[in-house]
mmCIF file of C-alpha atoms in Angstrom:
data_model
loop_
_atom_site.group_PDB
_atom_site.id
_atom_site.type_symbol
_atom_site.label_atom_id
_atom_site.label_comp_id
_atom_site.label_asym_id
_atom_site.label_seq_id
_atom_site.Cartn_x
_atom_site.Cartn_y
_atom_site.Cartn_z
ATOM 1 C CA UNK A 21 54.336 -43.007 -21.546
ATOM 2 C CA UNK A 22 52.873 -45.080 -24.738
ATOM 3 C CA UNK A 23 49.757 -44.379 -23.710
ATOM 4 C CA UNK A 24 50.047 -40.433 -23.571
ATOM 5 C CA UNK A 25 52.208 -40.546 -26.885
ATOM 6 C CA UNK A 26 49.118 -42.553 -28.346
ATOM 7 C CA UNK A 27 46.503 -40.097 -27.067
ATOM 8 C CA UNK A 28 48.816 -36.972 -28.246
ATOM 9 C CA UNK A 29 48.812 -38.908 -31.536
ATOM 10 C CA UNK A 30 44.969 -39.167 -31.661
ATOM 11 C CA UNK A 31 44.187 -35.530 -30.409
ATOM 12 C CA UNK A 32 47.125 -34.390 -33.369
ATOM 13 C CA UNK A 33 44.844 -36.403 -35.842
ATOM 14 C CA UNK A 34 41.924 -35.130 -35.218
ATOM 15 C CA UNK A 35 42.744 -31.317 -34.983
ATOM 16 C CA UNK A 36 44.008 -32.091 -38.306
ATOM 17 C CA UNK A 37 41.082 -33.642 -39.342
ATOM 18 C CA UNK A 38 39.313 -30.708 -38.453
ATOM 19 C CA UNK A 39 41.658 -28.150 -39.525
ATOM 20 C CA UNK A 40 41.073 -30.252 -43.623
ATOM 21 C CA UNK A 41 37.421 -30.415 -43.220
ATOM 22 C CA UNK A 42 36.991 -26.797 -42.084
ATOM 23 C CA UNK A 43 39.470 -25.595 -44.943
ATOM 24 C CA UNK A 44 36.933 -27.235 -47.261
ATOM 25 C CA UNK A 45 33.784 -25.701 -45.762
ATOM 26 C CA UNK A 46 31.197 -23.307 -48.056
ATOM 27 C CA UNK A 47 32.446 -20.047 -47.373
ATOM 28 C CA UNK A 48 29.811 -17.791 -44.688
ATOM 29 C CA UNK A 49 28.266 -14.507 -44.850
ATOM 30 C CA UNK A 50 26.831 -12.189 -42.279
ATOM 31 C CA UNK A 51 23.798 -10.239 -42.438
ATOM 32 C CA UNK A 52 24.207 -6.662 -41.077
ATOM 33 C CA UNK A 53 22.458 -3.478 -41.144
ATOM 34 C CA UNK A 54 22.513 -0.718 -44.179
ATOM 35 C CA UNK A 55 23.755 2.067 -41.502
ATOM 36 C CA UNK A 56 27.073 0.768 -42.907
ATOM 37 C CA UNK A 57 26.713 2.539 -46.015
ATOM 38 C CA UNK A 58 25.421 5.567 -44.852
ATOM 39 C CA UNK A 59 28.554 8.380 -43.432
ATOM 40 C CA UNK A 60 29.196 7.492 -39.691
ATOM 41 C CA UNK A 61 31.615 8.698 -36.832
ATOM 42 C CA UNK A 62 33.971 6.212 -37.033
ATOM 43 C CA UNK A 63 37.711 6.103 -35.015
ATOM 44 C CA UNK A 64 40.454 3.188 -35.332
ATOM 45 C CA UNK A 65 43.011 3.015 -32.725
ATOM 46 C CA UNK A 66 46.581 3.527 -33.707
ATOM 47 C CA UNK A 67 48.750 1.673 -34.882
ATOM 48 C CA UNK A 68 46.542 2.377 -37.435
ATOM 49 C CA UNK A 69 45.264 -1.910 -38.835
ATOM 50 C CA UNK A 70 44.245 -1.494 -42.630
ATOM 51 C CA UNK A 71 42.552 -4.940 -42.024
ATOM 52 C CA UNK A 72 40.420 -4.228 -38.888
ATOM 53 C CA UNK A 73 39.406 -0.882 -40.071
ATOM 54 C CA UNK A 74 37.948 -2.616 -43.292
ATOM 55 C CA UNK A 75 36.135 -4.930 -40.676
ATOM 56 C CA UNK A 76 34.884 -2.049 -38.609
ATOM 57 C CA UNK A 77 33.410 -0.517 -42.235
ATOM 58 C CA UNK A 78 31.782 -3.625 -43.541
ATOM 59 C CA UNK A 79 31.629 -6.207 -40.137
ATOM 60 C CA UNK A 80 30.876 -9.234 -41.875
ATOM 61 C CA UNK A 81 32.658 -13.120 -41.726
ATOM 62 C CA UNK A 82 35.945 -12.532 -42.390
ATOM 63 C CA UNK A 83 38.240 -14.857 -44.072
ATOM 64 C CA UNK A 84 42.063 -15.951 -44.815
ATOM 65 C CA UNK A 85 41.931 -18.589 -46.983
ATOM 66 C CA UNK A 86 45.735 -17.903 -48.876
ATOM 67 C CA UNK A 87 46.357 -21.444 -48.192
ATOM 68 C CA UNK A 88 43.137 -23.184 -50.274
ATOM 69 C CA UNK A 89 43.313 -20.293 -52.872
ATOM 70 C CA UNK A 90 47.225 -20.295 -53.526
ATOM 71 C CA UNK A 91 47.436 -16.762 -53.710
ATOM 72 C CA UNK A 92 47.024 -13.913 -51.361
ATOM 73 C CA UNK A 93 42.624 -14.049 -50.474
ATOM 74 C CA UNK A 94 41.165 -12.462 -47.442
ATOM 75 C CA UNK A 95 37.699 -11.518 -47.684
ATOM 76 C CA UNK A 96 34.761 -10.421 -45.545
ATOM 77 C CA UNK A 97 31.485 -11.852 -46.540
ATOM 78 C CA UNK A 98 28.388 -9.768 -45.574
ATOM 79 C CA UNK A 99 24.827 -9.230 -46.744
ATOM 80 C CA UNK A 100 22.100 -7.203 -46.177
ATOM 81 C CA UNK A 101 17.900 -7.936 -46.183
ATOM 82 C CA UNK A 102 16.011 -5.353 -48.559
ATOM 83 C CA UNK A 103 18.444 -3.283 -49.158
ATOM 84 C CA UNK A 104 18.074 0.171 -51.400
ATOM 85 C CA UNK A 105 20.000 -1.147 -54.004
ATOM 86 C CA UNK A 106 22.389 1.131 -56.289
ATOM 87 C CA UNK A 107 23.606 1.417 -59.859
ATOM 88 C CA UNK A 108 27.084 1.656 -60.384
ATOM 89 C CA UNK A 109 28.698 1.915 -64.123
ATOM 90 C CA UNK A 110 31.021 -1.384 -64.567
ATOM 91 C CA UNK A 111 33.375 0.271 -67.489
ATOM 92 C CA UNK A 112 33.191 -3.109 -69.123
ATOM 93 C CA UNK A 113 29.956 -1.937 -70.386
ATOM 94 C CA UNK A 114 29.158 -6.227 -71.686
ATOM 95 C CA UNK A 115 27.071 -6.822 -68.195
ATOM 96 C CA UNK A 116 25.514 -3.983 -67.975
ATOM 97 C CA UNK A 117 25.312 -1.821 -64.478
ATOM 98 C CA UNK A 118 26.539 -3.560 -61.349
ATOM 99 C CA UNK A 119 23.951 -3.284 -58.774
ATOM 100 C CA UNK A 120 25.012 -2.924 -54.646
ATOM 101 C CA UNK A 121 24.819 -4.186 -52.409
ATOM 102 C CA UNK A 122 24.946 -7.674 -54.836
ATOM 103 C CA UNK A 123 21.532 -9.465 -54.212
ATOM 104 C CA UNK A 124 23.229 -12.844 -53.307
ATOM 105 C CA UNK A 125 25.904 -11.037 -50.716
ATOM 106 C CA UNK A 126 29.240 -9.000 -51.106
ATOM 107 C CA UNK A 127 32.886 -10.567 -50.536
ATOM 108 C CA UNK A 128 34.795 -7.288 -49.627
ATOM 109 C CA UNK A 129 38.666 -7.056 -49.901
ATOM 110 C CA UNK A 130 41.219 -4.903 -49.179
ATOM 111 C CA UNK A 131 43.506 -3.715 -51.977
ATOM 112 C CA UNK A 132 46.018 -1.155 -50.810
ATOM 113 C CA UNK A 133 46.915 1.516 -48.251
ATOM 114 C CA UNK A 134 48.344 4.874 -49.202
ATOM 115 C CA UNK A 135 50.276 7.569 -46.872
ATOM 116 C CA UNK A 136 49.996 11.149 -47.369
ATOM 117 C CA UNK A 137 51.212 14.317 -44.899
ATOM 118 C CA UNK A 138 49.739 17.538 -46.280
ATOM 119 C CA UNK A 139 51.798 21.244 -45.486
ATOM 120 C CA UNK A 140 50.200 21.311 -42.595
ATOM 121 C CA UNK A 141 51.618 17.991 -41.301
ATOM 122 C CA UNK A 142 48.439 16.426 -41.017
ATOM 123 C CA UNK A 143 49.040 12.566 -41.756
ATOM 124 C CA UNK A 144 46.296 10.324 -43.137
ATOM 125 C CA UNK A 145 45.681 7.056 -44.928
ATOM 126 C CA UNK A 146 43.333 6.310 -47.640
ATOM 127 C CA UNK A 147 42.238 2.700 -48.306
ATOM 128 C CA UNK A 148 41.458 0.869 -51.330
ATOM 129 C CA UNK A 149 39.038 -1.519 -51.255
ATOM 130 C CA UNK A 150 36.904 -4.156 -53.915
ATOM 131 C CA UNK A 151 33.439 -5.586 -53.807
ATOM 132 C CA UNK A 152 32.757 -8.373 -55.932
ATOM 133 C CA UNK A 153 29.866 -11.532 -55.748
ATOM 134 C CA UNK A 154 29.797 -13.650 -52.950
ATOM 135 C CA UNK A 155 30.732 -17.158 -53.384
ATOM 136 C CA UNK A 156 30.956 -20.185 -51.263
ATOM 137 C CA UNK A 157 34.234 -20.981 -52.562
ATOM 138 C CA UNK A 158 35.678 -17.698 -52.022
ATOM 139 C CA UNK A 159 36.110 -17.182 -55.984
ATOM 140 C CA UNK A 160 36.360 -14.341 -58.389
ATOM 141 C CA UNK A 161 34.882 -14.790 -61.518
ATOM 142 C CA UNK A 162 33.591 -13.547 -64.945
ATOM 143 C CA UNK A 163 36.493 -11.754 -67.486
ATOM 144 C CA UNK A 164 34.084 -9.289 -68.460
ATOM 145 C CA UNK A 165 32.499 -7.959 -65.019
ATOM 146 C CA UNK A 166 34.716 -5.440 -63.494
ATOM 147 C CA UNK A 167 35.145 -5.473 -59.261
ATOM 148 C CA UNK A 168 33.649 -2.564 -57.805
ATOM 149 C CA UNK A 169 35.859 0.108 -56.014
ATOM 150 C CA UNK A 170 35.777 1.716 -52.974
ATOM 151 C CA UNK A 171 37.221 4.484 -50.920
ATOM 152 C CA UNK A 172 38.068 5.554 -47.280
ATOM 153 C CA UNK A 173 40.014 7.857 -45.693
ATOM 154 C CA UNK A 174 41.282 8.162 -42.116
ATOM 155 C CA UNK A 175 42.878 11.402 -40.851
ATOM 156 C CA UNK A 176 44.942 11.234 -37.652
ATOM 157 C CA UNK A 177 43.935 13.102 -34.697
ATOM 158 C CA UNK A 178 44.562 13.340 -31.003
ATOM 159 C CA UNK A 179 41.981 10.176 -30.269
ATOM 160 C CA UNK A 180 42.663 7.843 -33.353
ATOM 161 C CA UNK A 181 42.717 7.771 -36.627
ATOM 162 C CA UNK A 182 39.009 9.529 -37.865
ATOM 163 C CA UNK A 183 37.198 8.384 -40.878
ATOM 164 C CA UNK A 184 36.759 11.469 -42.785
ATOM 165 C CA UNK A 185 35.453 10.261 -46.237
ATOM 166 C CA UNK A 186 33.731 7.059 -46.669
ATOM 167 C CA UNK A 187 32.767 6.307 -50.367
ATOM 168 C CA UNK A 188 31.333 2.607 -49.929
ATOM 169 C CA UNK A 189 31.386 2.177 -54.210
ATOM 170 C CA UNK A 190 32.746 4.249 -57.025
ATOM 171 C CA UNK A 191 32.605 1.950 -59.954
ATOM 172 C CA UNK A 192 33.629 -1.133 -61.790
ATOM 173 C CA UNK A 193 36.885 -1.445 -63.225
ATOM 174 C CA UNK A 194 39.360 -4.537 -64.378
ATOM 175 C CA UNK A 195 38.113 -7.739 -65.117
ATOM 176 C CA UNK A 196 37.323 -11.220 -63.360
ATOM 177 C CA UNK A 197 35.318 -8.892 -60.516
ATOM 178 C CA UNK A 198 38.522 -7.636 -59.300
ATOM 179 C CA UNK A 199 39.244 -3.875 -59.398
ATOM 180 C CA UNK A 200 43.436 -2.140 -59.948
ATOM 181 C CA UNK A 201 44.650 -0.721 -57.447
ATOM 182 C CA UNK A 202 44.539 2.336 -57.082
ATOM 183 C CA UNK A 203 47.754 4.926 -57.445
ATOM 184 C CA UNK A 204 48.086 7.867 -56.029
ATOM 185 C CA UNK A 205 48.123 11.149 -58.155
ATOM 186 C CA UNK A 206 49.144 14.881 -56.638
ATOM 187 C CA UNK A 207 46.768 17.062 -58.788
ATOM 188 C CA UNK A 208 47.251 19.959 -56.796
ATOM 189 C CA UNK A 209 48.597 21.922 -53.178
ATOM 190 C CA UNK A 210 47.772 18.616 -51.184
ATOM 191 C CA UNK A 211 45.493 17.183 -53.332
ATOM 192 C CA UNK A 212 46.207 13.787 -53.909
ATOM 193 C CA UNK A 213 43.708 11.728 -56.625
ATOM 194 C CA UNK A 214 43.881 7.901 -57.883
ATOM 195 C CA UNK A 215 44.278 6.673 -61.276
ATOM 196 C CA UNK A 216 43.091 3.448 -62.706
ATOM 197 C CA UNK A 217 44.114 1.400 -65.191
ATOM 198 C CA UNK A 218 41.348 -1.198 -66.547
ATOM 199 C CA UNK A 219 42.724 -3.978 -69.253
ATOM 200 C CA UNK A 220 40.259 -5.938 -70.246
ATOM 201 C CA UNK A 221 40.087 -8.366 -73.803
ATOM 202 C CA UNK A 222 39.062 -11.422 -74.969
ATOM 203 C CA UNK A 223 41.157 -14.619 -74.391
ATOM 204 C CA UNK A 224 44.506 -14.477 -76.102
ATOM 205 C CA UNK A 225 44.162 -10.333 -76.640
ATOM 206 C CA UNK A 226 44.426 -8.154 -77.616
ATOM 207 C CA UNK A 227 43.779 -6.241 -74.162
ATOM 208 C CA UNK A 228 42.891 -2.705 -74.194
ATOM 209 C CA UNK A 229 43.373 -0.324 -71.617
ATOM 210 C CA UNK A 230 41.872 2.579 -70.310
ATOM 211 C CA UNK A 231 42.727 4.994 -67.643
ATOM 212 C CA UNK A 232 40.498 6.384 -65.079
ATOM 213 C CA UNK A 233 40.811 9.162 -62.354
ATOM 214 C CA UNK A 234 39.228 9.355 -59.095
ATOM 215 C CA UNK A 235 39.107 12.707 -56.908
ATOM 216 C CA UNK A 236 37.754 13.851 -53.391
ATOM 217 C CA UNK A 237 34.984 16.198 -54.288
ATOM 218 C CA UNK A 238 32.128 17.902 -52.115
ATOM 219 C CA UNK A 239 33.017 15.368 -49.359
ATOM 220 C CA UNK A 240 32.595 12.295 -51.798
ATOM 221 C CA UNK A 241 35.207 9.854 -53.946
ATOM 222 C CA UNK A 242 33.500 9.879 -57.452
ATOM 223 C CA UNK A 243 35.461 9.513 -61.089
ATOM 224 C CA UNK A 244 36.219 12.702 -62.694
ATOM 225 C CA UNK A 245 37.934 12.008 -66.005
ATOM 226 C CA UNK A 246 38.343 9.339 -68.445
ATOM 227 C CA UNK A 247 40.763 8.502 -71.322
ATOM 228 C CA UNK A 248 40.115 5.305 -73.776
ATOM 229 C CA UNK A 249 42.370 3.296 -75.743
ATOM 230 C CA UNK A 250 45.543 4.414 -73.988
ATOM 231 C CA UNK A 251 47.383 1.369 -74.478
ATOM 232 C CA UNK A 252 46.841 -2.171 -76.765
ATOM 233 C CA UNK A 253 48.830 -5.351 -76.440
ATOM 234 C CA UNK A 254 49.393 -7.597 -79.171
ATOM 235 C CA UNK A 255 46.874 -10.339 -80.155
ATOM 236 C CA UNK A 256 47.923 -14.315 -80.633
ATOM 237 C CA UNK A 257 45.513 -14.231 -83.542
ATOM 238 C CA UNK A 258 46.533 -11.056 -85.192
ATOM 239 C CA UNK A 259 48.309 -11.029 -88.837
ATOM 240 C CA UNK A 260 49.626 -7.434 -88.479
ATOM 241 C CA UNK A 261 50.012 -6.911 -85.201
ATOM 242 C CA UNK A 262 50.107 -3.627 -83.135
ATOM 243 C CA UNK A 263 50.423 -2.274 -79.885
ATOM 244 C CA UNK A 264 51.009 1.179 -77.751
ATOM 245 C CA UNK A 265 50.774 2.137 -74.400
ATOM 246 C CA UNK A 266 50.643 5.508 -72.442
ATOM 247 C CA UNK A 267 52.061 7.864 -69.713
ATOM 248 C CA UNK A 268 51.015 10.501 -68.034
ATOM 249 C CA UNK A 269 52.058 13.545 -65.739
ATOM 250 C CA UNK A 270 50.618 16.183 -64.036
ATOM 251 C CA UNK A 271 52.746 19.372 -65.089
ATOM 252 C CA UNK A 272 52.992 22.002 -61.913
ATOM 253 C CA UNK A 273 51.258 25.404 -62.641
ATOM 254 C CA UNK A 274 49.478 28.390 -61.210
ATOM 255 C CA UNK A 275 46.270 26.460 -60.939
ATOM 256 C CA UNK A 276 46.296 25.630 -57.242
ATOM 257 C CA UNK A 277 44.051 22.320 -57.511
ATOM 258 C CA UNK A 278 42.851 20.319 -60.523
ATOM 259 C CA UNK A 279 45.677 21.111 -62.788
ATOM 260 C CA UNK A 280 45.996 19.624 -66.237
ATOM 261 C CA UNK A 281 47.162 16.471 -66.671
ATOM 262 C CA UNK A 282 49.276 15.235 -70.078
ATOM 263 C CA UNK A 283 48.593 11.826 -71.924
ATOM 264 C CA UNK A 284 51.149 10.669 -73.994
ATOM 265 C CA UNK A 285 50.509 7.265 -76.217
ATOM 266 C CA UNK A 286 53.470 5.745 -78.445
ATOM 267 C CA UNK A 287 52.752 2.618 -80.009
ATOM 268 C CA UNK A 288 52.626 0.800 -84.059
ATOM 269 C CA UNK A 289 50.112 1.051 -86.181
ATOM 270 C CA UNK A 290 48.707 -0.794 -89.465
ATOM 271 C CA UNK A 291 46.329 0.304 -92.056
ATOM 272 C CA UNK A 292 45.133 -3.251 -91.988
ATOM 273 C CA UNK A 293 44.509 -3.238 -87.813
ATOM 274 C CA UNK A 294 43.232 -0.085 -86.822
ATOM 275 C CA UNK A 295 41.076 -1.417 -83.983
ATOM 276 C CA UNK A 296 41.238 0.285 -80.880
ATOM 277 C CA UNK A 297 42.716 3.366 -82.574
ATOM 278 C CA UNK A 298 41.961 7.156 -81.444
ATOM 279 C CA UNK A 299 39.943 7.907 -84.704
ATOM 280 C CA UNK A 300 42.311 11.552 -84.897
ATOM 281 C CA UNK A 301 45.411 8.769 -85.531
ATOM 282 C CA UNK A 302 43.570 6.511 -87.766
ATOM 283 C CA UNK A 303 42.136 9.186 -90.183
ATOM 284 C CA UNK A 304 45.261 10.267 -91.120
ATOM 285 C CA UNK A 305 46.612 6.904 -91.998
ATOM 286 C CA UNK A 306 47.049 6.057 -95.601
ATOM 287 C CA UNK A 307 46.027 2.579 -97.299
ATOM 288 C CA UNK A 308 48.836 -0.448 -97.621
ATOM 289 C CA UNK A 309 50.701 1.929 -94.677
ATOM 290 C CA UNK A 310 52.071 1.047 -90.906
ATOM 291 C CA UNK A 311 55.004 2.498 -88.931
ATOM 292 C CA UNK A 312 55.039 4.079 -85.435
ATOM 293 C CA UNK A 313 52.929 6.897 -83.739
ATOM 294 C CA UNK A 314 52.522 9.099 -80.712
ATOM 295 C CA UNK A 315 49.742 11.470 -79.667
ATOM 296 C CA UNK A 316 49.873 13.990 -76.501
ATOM 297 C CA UNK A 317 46.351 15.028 -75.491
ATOM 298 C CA UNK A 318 45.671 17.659 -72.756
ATOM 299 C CA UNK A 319 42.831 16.621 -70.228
ATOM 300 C CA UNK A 320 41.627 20.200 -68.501
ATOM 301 C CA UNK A 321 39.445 20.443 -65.436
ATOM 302 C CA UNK A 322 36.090 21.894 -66.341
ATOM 303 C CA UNK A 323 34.010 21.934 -63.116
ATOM 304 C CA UNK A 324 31.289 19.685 -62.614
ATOM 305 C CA UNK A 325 32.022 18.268 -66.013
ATOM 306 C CA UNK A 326 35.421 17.176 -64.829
ATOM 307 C CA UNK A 327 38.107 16.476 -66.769
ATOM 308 C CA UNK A 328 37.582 17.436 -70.540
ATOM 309 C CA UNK A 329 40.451 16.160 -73.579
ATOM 310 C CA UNK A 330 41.690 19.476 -75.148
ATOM 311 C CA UNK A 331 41.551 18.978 -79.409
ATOM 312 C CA UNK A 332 43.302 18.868 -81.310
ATOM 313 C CA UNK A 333 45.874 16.655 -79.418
ATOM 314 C CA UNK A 334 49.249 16.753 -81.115
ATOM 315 C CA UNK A 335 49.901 13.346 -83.295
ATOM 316 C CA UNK A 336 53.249 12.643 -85.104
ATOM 317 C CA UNK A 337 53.222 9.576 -87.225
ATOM 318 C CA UNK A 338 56.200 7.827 -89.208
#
């Protein structure tokens, strides 16, 4: 009986030996084929897996390593030989374009999962998802690169759930290579978009935000409006500081898709610390002057051009 207890001992050892060393290991990528980024039949069994159906878009090494990070990190690490390589606007605008795939390999992750059920009663997910650099460690890094979003979205029919819109990479938003999630917007009869909210700033602020929407269009996920400066937190450095932040709604209307959607900012302001500012506000503030302001601006759909700020926005200031 010793003797078993002894070898149960050993084998208990060495499993968690293994378990340590393996939990230390340089994180691996996979090499697959560029057909992954191209649109594809694609069907994932119900219950529908958010997880597997990320692995099914990009099948690379996948990886939960929660425990070594301390925070919530799974990950699939893929790369691909020679591929056609494509520019993609990080809003950061301090690295310049992020090119993808990433020459050294991509570490995809899953962000969210949203539910819809149109009129009809058609049911179907879309999932958020971010690329950033891969890394042997499994890291995120750089404040001012943003991670690069992506888009799918799964309709449920009789044999599965069927992608319907695959959008591989929007654009980079946030900081530290990882993207916000997405949140869902109705715009319109059954038409659901995704707003953004990128902060970004220097250490110790102030952060700045900016809010960006993305849309189904022509059978693609691509950004169709932007509005800068839509909310400012205060600086540990600043002598006067100031701050605002934003809302916004989608009023209902006649318009039966792409309907106008309202900004409204409310914040301080200081004629000494008028940095990040809507110029409209900070033209019409007087020397030696700060109190409290608000501005509504009007963002209209305008086609191809998509969503356009309607001036003059309204601006109160005390």
């Amino acid at each position: 009986m010793k003797s078993i207890f002894c070898l149960l001992l050993l084998a208990s050892t060495l499993f968690n030996n293994c378990y340590a060393q393996n939990d230390d290991e340089d994180l691996k990528k996979i090499t697959v084929s560029d057909t992954i980024l191209k649109a594809r039949n694609l069907i994932i069994p119900g219950p529908f897996n958010a997880q597997k159906a990320l692995l099914k878009l990009f099948p690379g090494k996948y990886y939960n390593i929660t425990k070594r990070s301390g925070y919530q990190n799974e990950l699939i690490n893929w790369d691909i030989k020679t591929p056609d390589r494509k520019s993609y606007i990080d809003v950061n605008g301090y690295q310049g374009d992020l090119l993808f795939p990433f020459e050294r390999g991509v570490a995809t992750r899953l962000m969210n999962v949203m539910d819809f059920k149109d009129s009809t009663g058609l049911q179907y997910k879309v999932i958020s998802f971010n690329h950033s650099e891969y890394d042997e460690e499994g890291l995120q890094t750089s404040r001012f690169t943003g991670g690069l979003l992506g888009l799918a979205k799964f309709a449920l029919t009789k044999e599965g759930w069927k992608l319907r819109i695959f959008q591989p990479a929007i654009g980079g938003y946030g900081a530290f290579s990882n993207s916000p999630t997405p949140k869902p917007v109705l715009i319109g009869e059954d038409q659901y978009a995704f707003m953004i909210e990128h902060m970004n700033g220097g250490g110790g602020g102030p952060f700045f935000s900016a809010l960006f929407l993305i849309a189904g269009t022509n059978g693609t996920y691509q950004q169709i409006m932007s509005a800068y400066g839509v909310k400012k937190t205060t600086g540990a450095d600043e002598e006067v500081p100031t701050s605002w932040s934003s809302e916004y709604s989608v009023p209902l209307s006649k318009k039966k898709y792409f309907r106008d959607i309202i900004i409204t900012t409310k914040g301080t302001y200081a004629s000494s610390n008028l940095e990040g500012l809507p110029e409209s506000v900070s033209a019409r503030i007087k020397p030696g002057k700060k109190g409290k302001y608000s501005i509504t601006t009007r963002y209209v759909y305008k086609g191809s051009k998509g969503y356009e700020a309607q001036v003059p926005a309204a601006i109160v200031l005390n």
